[in-house]
């Protein structure tokens, strides 16, 4: 068990992570330390490397250099299913639900181990997203954009996770749905650590306690959300707000 | 205006569906103009049993080509490999003197042994092929075509090396050589077994794909591997399993066809691969129900036309495929 020796105190730690997609060098030495509890926001312009960071952490993109530790265990060479079994959940940006499956089947798929505990958890999750009960037998591809996003988040909550990676959940949603989403995310982060990639700064402020700004595949800022909100120069330079 | 259009579509959709089925069934009653009822019923039973045999090979292709999107031209070789595996078991039983004296129950038991051997051999070969070859070419159709043609050559040459290049006569258990007569229709027991096996495999596949967790994972994996992996499932092994199941079905189909034709030869898979491809395309890619219905259509039309205009027997299936694709480009049960 050599990996167990290389322990780190934080929940998630990235050390000088480089990731290539085909010939493109996307992450160019990302380092971050994420503590347990609350929600951490990843901000940055399009193409800055936010989604690539999440996919690299989840093992969906191979890391070409650097180390990633989750709960003190090195995971940069682990397979996505191994990382998921360690307690990390992932909601991708697009196609986050299985559109050919029904809502019920989407939930059943999420329950990696079906037992009394996960069924109890499912009941709790459906209380959090009551609208999904109405469409239980409906094909997920026939749901509205907002309902699909709710399902995408709800389905990962069915399993006990210590860390949830959520990629741009508000993308393409109406403002009223974004508000509902914010309420759900606030409830989720009280129980599970969330790392959220988000372009909607208002939502990011509502949900997040601290943030990282990525720029050209590197971390350009790390600090509390309040501090960033006050720094107009930083906001203009990296987020264009 | 919009509401009117919606109402119009809703009102007409059931009629269109029924019209399709009525025309379809009507077409299959057409041969009655040219033949008596007994001949028609005999050809119908024979056509359905042929359809079930085609379904066995087509269902494997549906899993591999329709669901996993792998163009596997080695499927015919798996079919032939399975035929030889089953033939070997039947040959051993024959050498022991058990085939010629077998009752119907014993014949069924020997068939189960032969099919079990074929399924294991086909499944094992499928696992090897997926792990060594297919795994490297997922998502690349051109490479899939090239490497599976290569795999096909290797398997067929292996068959020739082990069993020789000539046709071999397959010993058919005595119980299957009997027949019974209903309403003047002469029905061989083996045809009934073929129909029963086809329906059973259809029911099992439907149950697994629609009702079990494994089926949900497979369907999800076909749509989006990323989510399935990130949920904690080892999709690589699940796809290996699906490929092995498809190969095992081809091998089981091979043994059944070997008994049906009472012969095996190393190149026997190619003619049936054409039927299987037609069935999968008619039914709609990835639809087991579509393959089942498509196999019945192909089996029946082949038998009717082979009786009336023998030279048109294969051609009529291409015509049916072309007509269905013109009306429904995704096949009968294909999803838009």
XYZ file of C-alpha atoms in Angstrom:
577
model
C 0.000 0.000 0.000
C 2.587 2.673 -0.985
C -0.124 5.274 -1.741
C -1.342 5.235 1.841
C 2.053 6.527 3.010
C 1.773 9.678 0.902
C -0.876 11.352 3.011
C -2.137 14.944 2.823
C -4.359 16.620 5.413
C -6.871 18.266 3.002
C -9.871 16.534 1.407
C -8.609 17.152 -2.127
C -5.135 18.260 -3.093
C -3.786 18.894 -6.592
C -0.033 19.309 -6.998
C 1.248 20.819 -10.234
C -1.321 18.958 -12.367
C -0.850 18.995 -16.145
C -3.491 17.603 -18.508
C -3.421 17.343 -22.283
C -6.438 16.836 -24.555
C -5.042 15.521 -27.827
C -2.171 17.883 -28.615
C -3.573 20.744 -26.508
C -1.932 21.485 -23.158
C -5.010 22.459 -21.105
C -3.938 22.313 -17.456
C -0.465 23.767 -17.085
C 0.414 23.137 -13.454
C -2.763 23.477 -11.415
C -2.206 23.273 -7.667
C -5.027 23.558 -5.163
C -5.855 22.504 -1.631
C -9.526 22.002 -0.867
C -10.615 21.526 2.732
C -13.660 19.509 3.784
C -17.014 21.262 4.322
C -18.950 23.915 2.374
C -18.699 24.691 -1.308
C -15.630 25.722 -3.284
C -16.228 27.477 -6.588
C -14.048 27.178 -9.686
C -14.320 30.342 -11.749
C -12.702 31.487 -14.958
C -13.367 32.387 -18.571
C -14.347 29.807 -21.171
C -11.421 27.516 -21.944
C -9.591 28.343 -18.715
C -9.532 24.671 -17.706
C -12.344 24.445 -15.123
C -14.145 21.409 -16.561
C -10.804 19.789 -17.415
C -9.785 20.149 -13.758
C -12.924 18.316 -12.609
C -12.511 15.589 -15.230
C -8.833 15.153 -14.320
C -9.755 14.791 -10.641
C -12.488 12.267 -11.516
C -10.038 10.252 -13.637
C -11.999 10.859 -16.837
C -8.999 12.606 -18.411
C -5.489 11.216 -17.924
C -3.132 13.441 -15.944
C 0.148 13.804 -17.833
C 2.078 15.193 -14.862
C 1.466 16.019 -11.201
C -0.289 14.388 -8.266
C -3.864 14.332 -7.001
C -4.749 13.244 -3.461
C -8.281 12.513 -2.269
C -8.705 11.892 1.445
C -4.942 11.474 1.599
C -4.819 8.808 -1.079
C -3.080 9.339 -4.436
C -5.667 8.977 -7.199
C -4.069 10.412 -10.346
C -3.548 6.924 -11.773
C -6.887 5.515 -10.559
C -9.781 4.601 -12.846
C -12.979 6.722 -12.639
C -14.996 3.850 -11.165
C -12.365 3.354 -8.444
C -12.460 7.068 -7.595
C -16.278 7.011 -7.531
C -16.181 4.066 -5.121
C -13.888 6.108 -2.821
C -16.754 8.554 -2.338
C -16.464 11.130 -5.106
C -19.527 12.047 -7.170
C -19.543 13.867 -10.505
C -22.233 15.807 -12.353
C -20.926 16.627 -15.843
C -21.753 19.820 -17.711
C -23.641 18.269 -20.625
C -25.669 15.082 -20.877
C -25.621 14.723 -17.113
C -28.641 12.422 -17.188
C -29.231 9.284 -19.231
C -31.912 10.497 -21.594
C -32.961 7.046 -22.844
C -33.587 5.828 -19.287
C -36.604 6.766 -17.181
C -36.220 8.937 -14.100
C -36.589 5.798 -11.955
C -33.886 3.996 -13.953
C -31.561 6.993 -13.637
C -31.893 6.751 -9.858
C -31.463 2.978 -9.887
C -28.263 3.365 -11.881
C -26.975 5.841 -9.304
C -27.453 3.381 -6.484
C -24.178 1.547 -6.881
C -25.133 -0.634 -3.949
C -28.870 -1.055 -3.550
C -29.763 -1.506 0.088
C -32.051 -0.122 2.759
C -29.715 2.806 3.369
C -29.678 3.934 -0.273
C -33.465 3.529 -0.551
C -33.875 5.711 2.564
C -31.496 8.215 0.995
C -33.549 8.139 -2.202
C -36.654 9.089 -0.220
C -34.745 12.019 1.317
C -33.480 13.150 -2.090
C -36.993 13.033 -3.543
C -38.145 15.234 -0.669
C -35.470 17.700 -1.740
C -36.590 17.506 -5.391
C -40.337 16.703 -5.159
C -40.987 17.524 -8.829
C -39.072 14.406 -9.875
C -41.629 12.143 -8.169
C -44.258 13.261 -10.700
C -42.111 12.162 -13.624
C -40.924 8.891 -12.088
C -41.729 6.728 -15.126
C -41.020 9.376 -17.748
C -37.999 9.100 -20.039
C -35.397 11.577 -18.793
C -34.867 12.925 -22.304
C -38.442 14.232 -22.266
C -37.922 16.376 -19.142
C -37.400 20.129 -19.358
C -33.878 21.564 -19.044
C -34.443 22.502 -15.394
C -35.936 19.132 -14.488
C -33.026 17.362 -16.192
C -30.526 19.401 -14.180
C -32.411 18.632 -10.958
C -32.321 14.944 -11.859
C -28.600 15.152 -12.670
C -27.841 16.534 -9.214
C -30.417 14.404 -7.399
C -29.089 11.157 -8.847
C -25.593 11.661 -7.395
C -27.034 12.526 -3.992
C -28.562 9.076 -3.641
C -25.156 7.651 -2.740
C -23.111 8.818 0.236
C -20.303 10.993 -1.136
C -17.616 12.900 0.680
C -17.015 15.142 -2.325
C -19.298 16.224 -5.164
C -17.910 17.741 -8.370
C -20.619 19.700 -10.177
C -19.915 21.263 -13.561
C -21.953 24.349 -14.531
C -25.366 23.251 -13.258
C -27.029 26.589 -14.138
C -26.034 26.539 -17.815
C -29.028 27.329 -20.044
C -31.531 27.494 -17.178
C -34.157 30.203 -16.612
C -33.427 32.598 -13.690
C -36.268 31.183 -11.575
C -34.903 27.671 -11.984
C -31.415 28.910 -11.096
C -32.850 30.258 -7.811
C -34.373 26.856 -7.026
C -31.068 25.235 -7.920
C -29.208 27.598 -5.570
C -31.517 26.597 -2.696
C -30.862 22.917 -3.382
C -27.095 23.416 -3.612
C -27.070 25.314 -0.297
C -28.820 22.384 1.365
C -26.436 19.885 -0.269
C -23.241 21.691 0.787
C -24.298 21.520 4.419
C -23.956 17.739 4.259
C -21.397 17.116 1.508
C -18.369 19.017 0.296
C -19.085 20.507 -3.142
C -16.685 21.774 -5.799
C -18.742 23.762 -8.245
C -17.733 25.059 -11.659
C -19.972 28.046 -12.286
C -20.131 30.977 -14.724
C -23.117 32.568 -12.972
C -21.372 34.759 -10.396
C -24.571 35.444 -8.420
C -25.162 31.726 -7.948
C -21.479 31.216 -7.112
C -21.716 33.906 -4.412
C -24.904 32.413 -2.969
C -23.468 28.916 -2.691
C -19.683 29.242 -2.342
C -17.549 30.104 0.635
C -14.204 30.173 -1.174
C -13.041 30.061 -4.765
C -10.278 29.416 -7.224
C -9.956 31.402 -10.451
C -8.371 29.523 -13.297
C -6.729 31.326 -16.177
C -4.958 29.630 -19.091
C -4.729 26.356 -17.201
C -3.228 27.839 -14.022
C -4.639 29.042 -10.695
C -4.707 32.850 -10.804
C -6.510 33.476 -7.508
C -7.521 31.555 -4.409
C -9.426 33.048 -1.512
C -12.830 33.703 0.054
C -15.716 34.605 -2.280
C -16.327 37.878 -0.375
C -12.753 38.948 -0.930
C -13.050 38.289 -4.658
C -16.360 40.151 -4.900
C -14.694 43.271 -3.452
C -11.717 43.097 -5.818
C -13.124 44.816 -8.914
C -9.795 44.710 -10.793
C -9.498 40.947 -10.348
C -13.152 40.486 -11.338
C -12.668 42.543 -14.502
C -9.351 40.918 -15.411
C -10.272 37.256 -14.991
C -14.053 37.119 -15.180
C -14.889 40.126 -17.358
C -17.483 41.370 -14.814
C -52.981 26.653 -35.250
C -50.332 24.815 -33.311
C -52.963 23.054 -31.175
C -54.853 21.949 -34.298
C -51.689 20.413 -35.732
C -51.038 18.564 -32.477
C -54.596 17.205 -32.363
C -54.327 16.134 -35.988
C -51.092 14.232 -35.333
C -52.412 12.577 -32.165
C -55.611 11.485 -33.866
C -53.827 9.959 -36.850
C -50.896 8.256 -35.196
C -52.758 5.110 -33.985
C -54.359 4.702 -37.417
C -50.955 4.898 -39.100
C -49.576 2.283 -36.711
C -52.506 -0.071 -37.276
C -52.374 0.538 -41.029
C -48.738 -0.570 -41.078
C -49.494 -3.790 -39.221
C -52.617 -4.516 -41.308
C -50.697 -4.042 -44.568
C -47.819 -6.162 -43.217
C -50.045 -9.058 -42.165
C -51.970 -8.749 -45.440
C -48.738 -9.116 -47.395
C -47.905 -12.307 -45.516
C -51.328 -13.739 -46.384
C -50.772 -13.012 -50.098
C -49.023 -16.362 -50.832
C -52.401 -18.062 -50.097
C -53.473 -16.951 -53.576
C -50.812 -19.227 -55.080
C -50.963 -22.250 -52.716
C -53.324 -24.352 -50.612
C -53.750 -23.773 -46.878
C -51.765 -26.876 -45.781
C -48.737 -25.864 -47.857
C -49.068 -22.314 -46.553
C -49.166 -23.490 -42.911
C -46.237 -25.876 -43.461
C -44.182 -23.056 -44.988
C -45.269 -20.724 -42.176
C -44.073 -23.079 -39.421
C -40.831 -23.689 -41.336
C -40.453 -19.926 -41.891
C -40.962 -19.087 -38.229
C -38.441 -21.732 -37.148
C -35.934 -20.439 -39.728
C -36.676 -16.940 -38.435
C -35.904 -18.049 -34.873
C -32.591 -19.547 -35.999
C -31.751 -16.286 -37.756
C -32.841 -14.408 -34.624
C -30.225 -16.287 -32.578
C -27.388 -14.954 -34.733
C -29.093 -11.557 -35.216
C -29.685 -11.063 -31.481
C -25.938 -11.383 -30.904
C -25.331 -8.883 -33.660
C -27.940 -6.570 -32.125
C -26.009 -6.548 -28.851
C -22.624 -6.024 -30.500
C -23.488 -3.821 -33.484
C -26.783 -2.269 -32.413
C -26.083 -1.620 -28.741
C -22.288 -1.360 -28.515
C -21.873 0.218 -31.972
C -19.100 -2.214 -32.904
C -19.012 -3.306 -36.552
C -18.066 -6.919 -35.964
C -17.508 -8.766 -39.230
C -16.104 -11.691 -37.221
C -19.648 -12.477 -36.055
C -20.017 -15.014 -38.866
C -16.810 -16.702 -37.721
C -18.136 -16.916 -34.127
C -21.247 -18.528 -35.628
C -19.113 -21.115 -37.468
C -16.914 -21.647 -34.391
C -20.016 -22.353 -32.307
C -21.314 -24.712 -34.988
C -18.083 -26.727 -34.820
C -18.104 -26.721 -30.994
C -21.648 -28.131 -30.991
C -20.773 -30.541 -33.800
C -17.814 -31.855 -31.774
C -20.047 -32.634 -28.776
C -22.661 -34.325 -30.969
C -19.920 -36.260 -32.747
C -18.524 -37.530 -29.438
C -22.013 -38.603 -28.360
C -22.499 -40.263 -31.739
C -19.217 -42.181 -31.393
C -20.504 -43.440 -28.047
C -23.579 -44.681 -29.888
C -26.042 -42.437 -28.020
C -27.314 -40.273 -30.890
C -29.010 -42.908 -33.050
C -31.045 -44.316 -30.176
C -31.902 -41.057 -28.402
C -35.487 -40.471 -27.292
C -36.923 -36.925 -27.512
C -35.960 -36.205 -23.883
C -32.441 -37.555 -24.428
C -32.182 -35.582 -27.663
C -33.086 -32.409 -25.789
C -30.429 -33.188 -23.177
C -27.782 -33.764 -25.854
C -28.833 -30.559 -27.562
C -28.443 -28.706 -24.258
C -24.908 -30.143 -23.933
C -24.036 -29.102 -27.491
C -25.509 -25.610 -27.018
C -23.748 -25.244 -23.657
C -20.414 -26.136 -25.238
C -21.066 -23.747 -28.137
C -22.100 -20.943 -25.787
C -19.018 -21.384 -23.601
C -16.698 -21.634 -26.608
C -18.299 -18.599 -28.299
C -18.393 -16.592 -25.076
C -14.769 -17.405 -24.272
C -13.653 -16.495 -27.777
C -15.703 -13.292 -27.475
C -13.930 -12.308 -24.224
C -10.515 -12.920 -25.825
C -11.436 -10.968 -28.972
C -12.860 -8.022 -27.017
C -9.939 -7.803 -24.585
C -7.197 -8.245 -27.201
C -8.642 -6.587 -30.311
C -11.962 -4.737 -29.979
C -10.988 -2.786 -26.845
C -8.413 -0.852 -28.883
C -10.796 0.194 -31.666
C -13.934 1.407 -29.855
C -15.388 4.421 -31.641
C -13.440 3.803 -34.874
C -15.666 2.006 -37.391
C -13.044 1.710 -40.125
C -10.561 0.059 -37.767
C -13.323 -2.185 -36.428
C -14.088 -3.378 -39.957
C -10.437 -4.056 -40.706
C -9.523 -5.832 -37.476
C -12.690 -7.931 -37.296
C -12.161 -9.113 -40.887
C -8.692 -10.142 -39.687
C -10.139 -11.948 -36.649
C -12.621 -13.666 -38.951
C -9.811 -14.958 -41.203
C -7.869 -16.251 -38.184
C -10.898 -18.109 -36.757
C -11.909 -19.634 -40.101
C -8.326 -20.767 -40.774
C -8.178 -22.267 -37.281
C -11.386 -24.179 -38.013
C -9.836 -25.510 -41.229
C -6.662 -26.520 -39.368
C -8.526 -28.342 -36.605
C -11.472 -29.884 -38.465
C -10.326 -29.772 -42.098
C -11.539 -27.804 -45.096
C -14.368 -30.144 -46.138
C -18.000 -30.188 -45.044
C -18.783 -32.484 -42.138
C -22.079 -34.286 -41.594
C -23.654 -33.364 -38.262
C -25.231 -36.275 -36.394
C -28.780 -35.274 -35.470
C -30.221 -36.926 -32.342
C -32.905 -39.421 -33.298
C -35.610 -37.659 -31.272
C -35.351 -34.623 -33.561
C -35.775 -36.685 -36.729
C -39.369 -37.455 -35.788
C -42.319 -35.239 -36.604
C -45.969 -34.822 -35.730
C -48.960 -33.730 -37.810
C -51.484 -31.017 -36.860
C -54.287 -30.050 -39.322
C -52.394 -31.886 -42.029
C -49.245 -29.870 -41.359
C -46.076 -31.924 -40.971
C -44.000 -30.410 -38.110
C -40.565 -31.712 -37.155
C -39.734 -31.653 -33.438
C -36.509 -29.761 -34.098
C -38.467 -26.873 -35.637
C -40.556 -26.627 -32.461
C -37.370 -26.658 -30.372
C -35.917 -23.878 -32.561
C -39.070 -21.758 -32.116
C -39.107 -22.382 -28.350
C -35.388 -21.545 -28.023
C -35.767 -18.339 -30.058
C -38.715 -17.150 -27.963
C -36.929 -18.082 -24.719
C -33.768 -16.182 -25.665
C -35.883 -13.203 -26.772
C -37.685 -13.209 -23.397
C -34.420 -13.539 -21.430
C -32.766 -10.706 -23.356
C -35.808 -8.473 -22.935
C -35.941 -9.214 -19.220
C -32.233 -8.554 -18.688
C -32.157 -5.358 -20.739
C -35.424 -3.863 -19.469
C -35.828 -5.148 -15.920
C -32.411 -5.762 -14.383
C -29.725 -3.453 -13.058
C -27.274 -4.995 -15.542
C -29.594 -4.020 -18.395
C -29.830 -0.461 -17.102
C -26.028 -0.245 -16.851
C -25.607 -1.609 -20.397
C -28.157 0.825 -21.880
C -26.639 3.682 -19.902
C -23.121 2.691 -20.950
C -24.126 2.752 -24.593
C -25.529 6.276 -24.195
C -22.868 7.837 -21.981
C -19.881 5.894 -20.692
C -18.565 8.868 -18.710
C -21.553 8.957 -16.345
C -21.537 5.205 -15.846
C -17.821 5.218 -15.003
C -18.242 8.173 -12.655
C -21.059 6.328 -10.862
C -18.671 3.526 -9.892
C -19.206 0.862 -12.530
C -16.355 -0.836 -14.377
C -17.851 -0.298 -17.846
C -14.892 -1.975 -19.507
C -15.820 -5.362 -17.990
C -19.516 -4.797 -18.621
C -18.833 -4.204 -22.328
C -16.629 -7.304 -22.410
C -19.554 -9.224 -20.931
C -21.991 -7.862 -23.551
C -19.576 -8.713 -26.367
C -19.135 -12.221 -24.934
C -22.931 -12.629 -24.686
C -23.316 -11.563 -28.330
C -20.596 -13.994 -29.397
C -22.152 -16.810 -27.334
C -25.525 -16.174 -29.017
C -23.853 -16.371 -32.438
C -22.197 -19.647 -31.412
C -25.505 -21.090 -30.125
C -27.126 -20.019 -33.410
C -24.294 -21.802 -35.216
C -24.958 -25.116 -33.461
C -28.703 -24.832 -34.097
C -28.119 -24.069 -37.786
C -25.614 -26.964 -38.027
C -28.286 -29.372 -36.749
C -30.920 -27.758 -38.985
C -28.751 -28.159 -42.106
C -27.135 -31.386 -40.818
C -23.758 -30.070 -41.985
C -20.931 -27.759 -41.001
C -18.240 -26.072 -43.037
C -15.712 -23.378 -42.066
C -17.316 -20.685 -44.253
C -20.904 -21.393 -43.190
C -21.252 -18.149 -41.246
C -21.071 -15.790 -44.207
C -24.460 -16.598 -45.779
C -26.209 -16.227 -42.416
C -24.384 -12.991 -41.580
C -26.201 -11.415 -44.537
C -29.549 -12.534 -43.088
C -28.554 -11.285 -39.634
C -27.515 -7.877 -40.982
C -30.812 -7.552 -42.863
C -32.711 -8.480 -39.691
C -30.815 -6.008 -37.489
C -31.330 -3.187 -40.013
C -35.024 -3.994 -40.572
C -35.663 -4.192 -36.823
C -33.716 -1.055 -35.922
C -30.223 -0.915 -34.454
C -30.049 -2.005 -30.830
C -33.662 -3.201 -30.620
C -34.013 -6.831 -29.535
C -37.752 -6.665 -30.277
C -36.909 -5.289 -33.713
C -34.523 -8.172 -34.361
C -37.158 -10.667 -33.262
C -39.840 -9.223 -35.562
C -37.290 -8.716 -38.360
C -36.141 -12.348 -38.087
C -39.726 -13.610 -38.378
C -40.291 -11.371 -41.435
C -37.088 -12.602 -43.096
C -37.738 -16.269 -42.245
C -41.312 -16.203 -43.545
C -40.660 -14.209 -46.706
C -37.627 -16.372 -47.549
C -39.680 -19.559 -47.215
C -42.757 -18.333 -49.138
C -40.704 -16.874 -51.984
C -38.336 -19.867 -52.082
C -41.430 -22.046 -52.721
C -43.041 -19.756 -55.304
C -40.038 -18.141 -57.061
C -36.871 -19.889 -55.761
C -34.451 -17.521 -57.515
C -35.987 -14.530 -55.731
C -35.686 -16.023 -52.213
C -32.717 -13.934 -51.020
C -33.515 -10.916 -53.174
C -36.954 -10.435 -51.640
C -35.363 -9.768 -48.248
C -33.250 -6.973 -49.710
C -36.429 -5.548 -51.243
C -38.235 -5.711 -47.905
C -35.271 -4.026 -46.213
C -35.232 -1.246 -48.838
C -39.000 -0.646 -48.509
C -38.899 -0.568 -44.697
C -35.930 1.819 -44.712
C -37.753 4.099 -47.150
C -40.756 4.257 -44.822
C -38.885 4.105 -41.507
C -35.193 5.005 -41.967
C -34.369 3.891 -38.405
C -35.977 0.462 -38.906
C -39.225 -0.901 -37.460
C -38.293 -0.434 -33.794
C -35.352 1.961 -34.131
C -35.444 5.078 -31.979
C -35.256 8.549 -33.526
